[in-house]
Amino acid sequence: MNRLADKVAIVTGASPNIGGTLAMGLAAEGARVLCTDLSPSVAEDCAAKIVAQGGEAIAIAGDVTDPAHADEAAAAAVDCWGKIDLLVNNAMFFQQQGVLTMPYEDFRRQLDVILGGSFLFTRAVARTMIETGTAGSIVNVLSTAAWQGQPGNIGYSTGKSGLVNFTRSVAMELAEYGW
């Protein structure tokens, strides 16, 4: 089955866990996938696995909190395949600590990756979709921690819960484009 034939996807946080599995699944359904990760080897490994299984993929390493990286990834997908149909915001910086033990800088880094990365990639991809006239989908990977919180996991829980209303706000804002 190739439900995603001729579709182009970007997956952030393309580690072998959730992001890599999503990228592989999208490719198995026919999507061409741009894999991005902070680690060049992780992004390249994910893309190489897709290609080895007969799919199309490229890797672009970078920090999702860097606006230039988000723009570069969107431009690379368009340069390679002409459009973007799907974005999966999955990048994560996981450091399980509580409010009493987590350094503020680490808390901010988690929020920057989860929320800031999703903002930057959503903005870059949405602009590209509008420019190319491509009605697409933006998926933000959540967790049960978004709804119930977790003791000793303050940054992750806060970031994932923030993605809930980020998703709602973006959906309302982009609705005028028919997505």
PDB file of C-alpha atoms in Angstrom:
ATOM      1  CA  MET A   1       0.000   0.000   0.000  1.00  0.00           C
ATOM      2  CA  ASN A   2       1.331   3.456  -0.888  1.00  0.00           C
ATOM      3  CA  ARG A   3      -1.105   5.864   0.718  1.00  0.00           C
ATOM      4  CA  LEU A   4       1.567   8.555   0.794  1.00  0.00           C
ATOM      5  CA  ALA A   5       2.939   8.191  -2.735  1.00  0.00           C
ATOM      6  CA  ASP A   6       4.137  11.553  -4.080  1.00  0.00           C
ATOM      7  CA  LYS A   7       3.964  13.089  -0.593  1.00  0.00           C
ATOM      8  CA  VAL A   8       6.930  14.818   1.051  1.00  0.00           C
ATOM      9  CA  ALA A   9       7.493  14.735   4.796  1.00  0.00           C
ATOM     10  CA  ILE A  10       9.912  16.304   7.254  1.00  0.00           C
ATOM     11  CA  VAL A  11      10.510  14.521  10.554  1.00  0.00           C
ATOM     12  CA  THR A  12      12.403  16.309  13.330  1.00  0.00           C
ATOM     13  CA  GLY A  13      14.193  14.228  15.928  1.00  0.00           C
ATOM     14  CA  ALA A  14      14.817  11.255  13.665  1.00  0.00           C
ATOM     15  CA  SER A  15      16.389   9.002  16.310  1.00  0.00           C
ATOM     16  CA  PRO A  16      15.723   5.250  16.151  1.00  0.00           C
ATOM     17  CA  ASN A  17      12.962   5.698  18.698  1.00  0.00           C
ATOM     18  CA  ILE A  18       9.730   7.539  17.881  1.00  0.00           C
ATOM     19  CA  GLY A  19      11.006   9.892  15.169  1.00  0.00           C
ATOM     20  CA  GLY A  20      12.932   7.290  13.237  1.00  0.00           C
ATOM     21  CA  THR A  21      10.045   4.859  13.447  1.00  0.00           C
ATOM     22  CA  LEU A  22       7.661   7.527  12.153  1.00  0.00           C
ATOM     23  CA  ALA A  23      10.048   8.417   9.313  1.00  0.00           C
ATOM     24  CA  MET A  24      10.382   4.748   8.341  1.00  0.00           C
ATOM     25  CA  GLY A  25       6.608   4.280   8.455  1.00  0.00           C
ATOM     26  CA  LEU A  26       5.972   7.328   6.294  1.00  0.00           C
ATOM     27  CA  ALA A  27       8.530   6.076   3.786  1.00  0.00           C
ATOM     28  CA  ALA A  28       6.999   2.594   3.811  1.00  0.00           C
ATOM     29  CA  GLU A  29       3.732   4.228   2.735  1.00  0.00           C
ATOM     30  CA  GLY A  30       5.506   5.975  -0.154  1.00  0.00           C
ATOM     31  CA  ALA A  31       6.465   9.374   1.291  1.00  0.00           C
ATOM     32  CA  ARG A  32       9.779  10.982   0.492  1.00  0.00           C
ATOM     33  CA  VAL A  33      11.279  11.940   3.860  1.00  0.00           C
ATOM     34  CA  LEU A  34      13.694  14.603   5.040  1.00  0.00           C
ATOM     35  CA  CYS A  35      15.172  13.362   8.331  1.00  0.00           C
ATOM     36  CA  THR A  36      16.585  15.953  10.677  1.00  0.00           C
ATOM     37  CA  ASP A  37      18.292  15.598  14.019  1.00  0.00           C
ATOM     38  CA  LEU A  38      20.840  17.431  16.134  1.00  0.00           C
ATOM     39  CA  SER A  39      23.213  14.520  15.551  1.00  0.00           C
ATOM     40  CA  PRO A  40      24.408  14.259  11.939  1.00  0.00           C
ATOM     41  CA  SER A  41      24.914  10.502  12.297  1.00  0.00           C
ATOM     42  CA  VAL A  42      21.363   9.992  13.606  1.00  0.00           C
ATOM     43  CA  ALA A  43      19.819  11.960  10.719  1.00  0.00           C
ATOM     44  CA  GLU A  44      22.037  10.185   8.175  1.00  0.00           C
ATOM     45  CA  ASP A  45      21.365   6.730   9.643  1.00  0.00           C
ATOM     46  CA  CYS A  46      17.614   7.266   9.484  1.00  0.00           C
ATOM     47  CA  ALA A  47      17.755   8.440   5.872  1.00  0.00           C
ATOM     48  CA  ALA A  48      20.114   5.589   4.939  1.00  0.00           C
ATOM     49  CA  LYS A  49      17.725   2.989   6.420  1.00  0.00           C
ATOM     50  CA  ILE A  50      14.866   4.423   4.371  1.00  0.00           C
ATOM     51  CA  VAL A  51      16.938   4.349   1.180  1.00  0.00           C
ATOM     52  CA  ALA A  52      18.121   0.803   1.944  1.00  0.00           C
ATOM     53  CA  GLN A  53      14.477  -0.273   2.064  1.00  0.00           C
ATOM     54  CA  GLY A  54      13.774   1.302  -1.316  1.00  0.00           C
ATOM     55  CA  GLY A  55      12.466   4.670  -0.182  1.00  0.00           C
ATOM     56  CA  GLU A  56      13.599   8.211  -0.855  1.00  0.00           C
ATOM     57  CA  ALA A  57      15.162  10.209   1.960  1.00  0.00           C
ATOM     58  CA  ILE A  58      17.725  12.875   2.704  1.00  0.00           C
ATOM     59  CA  ALA A  59      19.312  13.987   5.963  1.00  0.00           C
ATOM     60  CA  ILE A  60      19.857  17.511   7.210  1.00  0.00           C
ATOM     61  CA  ALA A  61      21.473  17.790  10.641  1.00  0.00           C
ATOM     62  CA  GLY A  62      20.896  20.804  12.840  1.00  0.00           C
ATOM     63  CA  ASP A  63      19.378  22.266  15.966  1.00  0.00           C
ATOM     64  CA  VAL A  64      15.587  22.680  15.794  1.00  0.00           C
ATOM     65  CA  THR A  65      15.926  25.817  17.929  1.00  0.00           C
ATOM     66  CA  ASP A  66      17.910  27.516  15.158  1.00  0.00           C
ATOM     67  CA  PRO A  67      15.619  29.468  12.807  1.00  0.00           C
ATOM     68  CA  ALA A  68      18.132  29.057   9.977  1.00  0.00           C
ATOM     69  CA  HIS A  69      18.015  25.259  10.345  1.00  0.00           C
ATOM     70  CA  ALA A  70      14.220  25.189  10.061  1.00  0.00           C
ATOM     71  CA  ASP A  71      14.348  27.359   6.950  1.00  0.00           C
ATOM     72  CA  GLU A  72      17.227  25.288   5.507  1.00  0.00           C
ATOM     73  CA  ALA A  73      15.349  22.012   6.020  1.00  0.00           C
ATOM     74  CA  ALA A  74      12.173  23.359   4.402  1.00  0.00           C
ATOM     75  CA  ALA A  75      14.167  24.754   1.475  1.00  0.00           C
ATOM     76  CA  ALA A  76      16.052  21.458   1.042  1.00  0.00           C
ATOM     77  CA  ALA A  77      12.809  19.475   0.849  1.00  0.00           C
ATOM     78  CA  VAL A  78      11.404  21.872  -1.749  1.00  0.00           C
ATOM     79  CA  ASP A  79      14.667  21.915  -3.724  1.00  0.00           C
ATOM     80  CA  CYS A  80      14.720  18.118  -3.768  1.00  0.00           C
ATOM     81  CA  TRP A  81      11.019  17.294  -4.203  1.00  0.00           C
ATOM     82  CA  GLY A  82       9.187  20.541  -5.012  1.00  0.00           C
ATOM     83  CA  LYS A  83       6.922  20.759  -1.968  1.00  0.00           C
ATOM     84  CA  ILE A  84       6.219  19.669   1.613  1.00  0.00           C
ATOM     85  CA  ASP A  85       3.004  17.821   2.493  1.00  0.00           C
ATOM     86  CA  LEU A  86       3.685  16.792   6.069  1.00  0.00           C
ATOM     87  CA  LEU A  87       5.694  17.955   9.060  1.00  0.00           C
ATOM     88  CA  VAL A  88       6.193  15.798  12.149  1.00  0.00           C
ATOM     89  CA  ASN A  89       7.484  17.852  15.081  1.00  0.00           C
ATOM     90  CA  ASN A  90       9.100  15.159  17.200  1.00  0.00           C
ATOM     91  CA  ALA A  91      12.438  16.611  18.345  1.00  0.00           C
ATOM     92  CA  MET A  92      13.002  16.232  22.055  1.00  0.00           C
ATOM     93  CA  PHE A  93      15.587  17.033  24.677  1.00  0.00           C
ATOM     94  CA  PHE A  94      14.806  14.653  27.508  1.00  0.00           C
ATOM     95  CA  GLN A  95      16.181  15.325  30.946  1.00  0.00           C
ATOM     96  CA  GLN A  96      13.981  13.895  33.643  1.00  0.00           C
ATOM     97  CA  GLN A  97      14.239  16.101  36.715  1.00  0.00           C
ATOM     98  CA  GLY A  98      11.836  17.847  39.037  1.00  0.00           C
ATOM     99  CA  VAL A  99      11.261  21.446  39.971  1.00  0.00           C
ATOM    100  CA  LEU A 100      13.571  21.160  42.991  1.00  0.00           C
ATOM    101  CA  THR A 101      16.504  19.591  41.152  1.00  0.00           C
ATOM    102  CA  MET A 102      16.421  20.761  37.545  1.00  0.00           C
ATOM    103  CA  PRO A 103      18.749  23.631  36.664  1.00  0.00           C
ATOM    104  CA  TYR A 104      16.830  26.495  35.089  1.00  0.00           C
ATOM    105  CA  GLU A 105      19.030  26.407  31.976  1.00  0.00           C
ATOM    106  CA  ASP A 106      18.080  22.751  31.380  1.00  0.00           C
ATOM    107  CA  PHE A 107      14.383  23.546  31.902  1.00  0.00           C
ATOM    108  CA  ARG A 108      14.625  26.332  29.319  1.00  0.00           C
ATOM    109  CA  ARG A 109      16.496  24.073  26.876  1.00  0.00           C
ATOM    110  CA  GLN A 110      13.740  21.454  27.079  1.00  0.00           C
ATOM    111  CA  LEU A 111      11.094  24.095  26.399  1.00  0.00           C
ATOM    112  CA  ASP A 112      13.162  25.580  23.591  1.00  0.00           C
ATOM    113  CA  VAL A 113      13.471  22.210  21.845  1.00  0.00           C
ATOM    114  CA  ILE A 114       9.868  21.082  22.376  1.00  0.00           C
ATOM    115  CA  LEU A 115       8.062  24.385  21.890  1.00  0.00           C
ATOM    116  CA  GLY A 116      10.584  26.586  20.104  1.00  0.00           C
ATOM    117  CA  GLY A 117      11.558  23.869  17.637  1.00  0.00           C
ATOM    118  CA  SER A 118       7.908  23.146  16.890  1.00  0.00           C
ATOM    119  CA  PHE A 119       7.261  26.861  16.383  1.00  0.00           C
ATOM    120  CA  LEU A 120      10.213  27.352  14.033  1.00  0.00           C
ATOM    121  CA  PHE A 121       9.574  24.258  11.920  1.00  0.00           C
ATOM    122  CA  THR A 122       5.827  24.863  11.806  1.00  0.00           C
ATOM    123  CA  ARG A 123       6.396  28.438  10.648  1.00  0.00           C
ATOM    124  CA  ALA A 124       8.955  27.426   7.994  1.00  0.00           C
ATOM    125  CA  VAL A 125       6.849  24.558   6.668  1.00  0.00           C
ATOM    126  CA  ALA A 126       3.536  26.454   6.784  1.00  0.00           C
ATOM    127  CA  ARG A 127       5.077  29.328   4.827  1.00  0.00           C
ATOM    128  CA  THR A 128       6.378  26.832   2.279  1.00  0.00           C
ATOM    129  CA  MET A 129       3.019  25.079   2.009  1.00  0.00           C
ATOM    130  CA  ILE A 130       1.282  28.412   1.435  1.00  0.00           C
ATOM    131  CA  GLU A 131       3.860  29.496  -1.172  1.00  0.00           C
ATOM    132  CA  THR A 132       3.614  26.210  -3.087  1.00  0.00           C
ATOM    133  CA  GLY A 133      -0.160  25.908  -2.689  1.00  0.00           C
ATOM    134  CA  THR A 134       0.198  22.570  -0.928  1.00  0.00           C
ATOM    135  CA  ALA A 135      -2.523  21.665   1.555  1.00  0.00           C
ATOM    136  CA  GLY A 136      -0.731  19.605   4.143  1.00  0.00           C
ATOM    137  CA  SER A 137      -0.606  18.330   7.671  1.00  0.00           C
ATOM    138  CA  ILE A 138       1.442  19.287  10.703  1.00  0.00           C
ATOM    139  CA  VAL A 139       1.702  16.668  13.430  1.00  0.00           C
ATOM    140  CA  ASN A 140       3.020  17.504  16.892  1.00  0.00           C
ATOM    141  CA  VAL A 141       4.062  14.433  18.861  1.00  0.00           C
ATOM    142  CA  LEU A 142       2.596  14.587  22.356  1.00  0.00           C
ATOM    143  CA  SER A 143       2.644  12.350  25.394  1.00  0.00           C
ATOM    144  CA  THR A 144       0.321  11.445  28.232  1.00  0.00           C
ATOM    145  CA  ALA A 145       2.520  13.843  30.228  1.00  0.00           C
ATOM    146  CA  ALA A 146       0.826  16.658  28.288  1.00  0.00           C
ATOM    147  CA  TRP A 147      -2.470  15.881  29.998  1.00  0.00           C
ATOM    148  CA  GLN A 148      -1.556  14.650  33.453  1.00  0.00           C
ATOM    149  CA  GLY A 149       1.966  15.816  34.221  1.00  0.00           C
ATOM    150  CA  GLN A 150       4.601  13.644  35.831  1.00  0.00           C
ATOM    151  CA  PRO A 151       6.433  14.181  39.103  1.00  0.00           C
ATOM    152  CA  GLY A 152      10.154  14.556  38.566  1.00  0.00           C
ATOM    153  CA  ASN A 153       9.674  15.428  34.901  1.00  0.00           C
ATOM    154  CA  ILE A 154       8.831  19.124  34.965  1.00  0.00           C
ATOM    155  CA  GLY A 155      10.405  20.313  31.694  1.00  0.00           C
ATOM    156  CA  TYR A 156       9.033  17.512  29.536  1.00  0.00           C
ATOM    157  CA  SER A 157       5.533  17.719  31.030  1.00  0.00           C
ATOM    158  CA  THR A 158       5.447  21.501  30.694  1.00  0.00           C
ATOM    159  CA  GLY A 159       6.684  21.439  27.104  1.00  0.00           C
ATOM    160  CA  LYS A 160       4.313  18.695  25.970  1.00  0.00           C
ATOM    161  CA  SER A 161       1.318  20.380  27.605  1.00  0.00           C
ATOM    162  CA  GLY A 162       2.276  23.620  25.871  1.00  0.00           C
ATOM    163  CA  LEU A 163       2.164  21.779  22.554  1.00  0.00           C
ATOM    164  CA  VAL A 164      -1.530  21.069  23.130  1.00  0.00           C
ATOM    165  CA  ASN A 165      -2.542  24.724  22.833  1.00  0.00           C
ATOM    166  CA  PHE A 166       0.197  25.428  20.304  1.00  0.00           C
ATOM    167  CA  THR A 167      -1.453  22.801  18.087  1.00  0.00           C
ATOM    168  CA  ARG A 168      -4.918  24.283  18.632  1.00  0.00           C
ATOM    169  CA  SER A 169      -3.732  27.822  17.915  1.00  0.00           C
ATOM    170  CA  VAL A 170      -1.871  26.837  14.754  1.00  0.00           C
ATOM    171  CA  ALA A 171      -4.868  24.830  13.516  1.00  0.00           C
ATOM    172  CA  MET A 172      -7.154  27.839  13.947  1.00  0.00           C
ATOM    173  CA  GLU A 173      -4.658  30.213  12.333  1.00  0.00           C
ATOM    174  CA  LEU A 174      -3.987  28.019   9.306  1.00  0.00           C
ATOM    175  CA  ALA A 175      -7.615  26.952   8.811  1.00  0.00           C
ATOM    176  CA  GLU A 176      -8.087  29.778   6.316  1.00  0.00           C
ATOM    177  CA  TYR A 177      -5.758  27.877   3.983  1.00  0.00           C
ATOM    178  CA  GLY A 178      -8.047  24.857   3.926  1.00  0.00           C
ATOM    179  CA  TRP A 179      -5.961  22.429   5.938  1.00  0.00           C
TER     180      TRP A 179
END
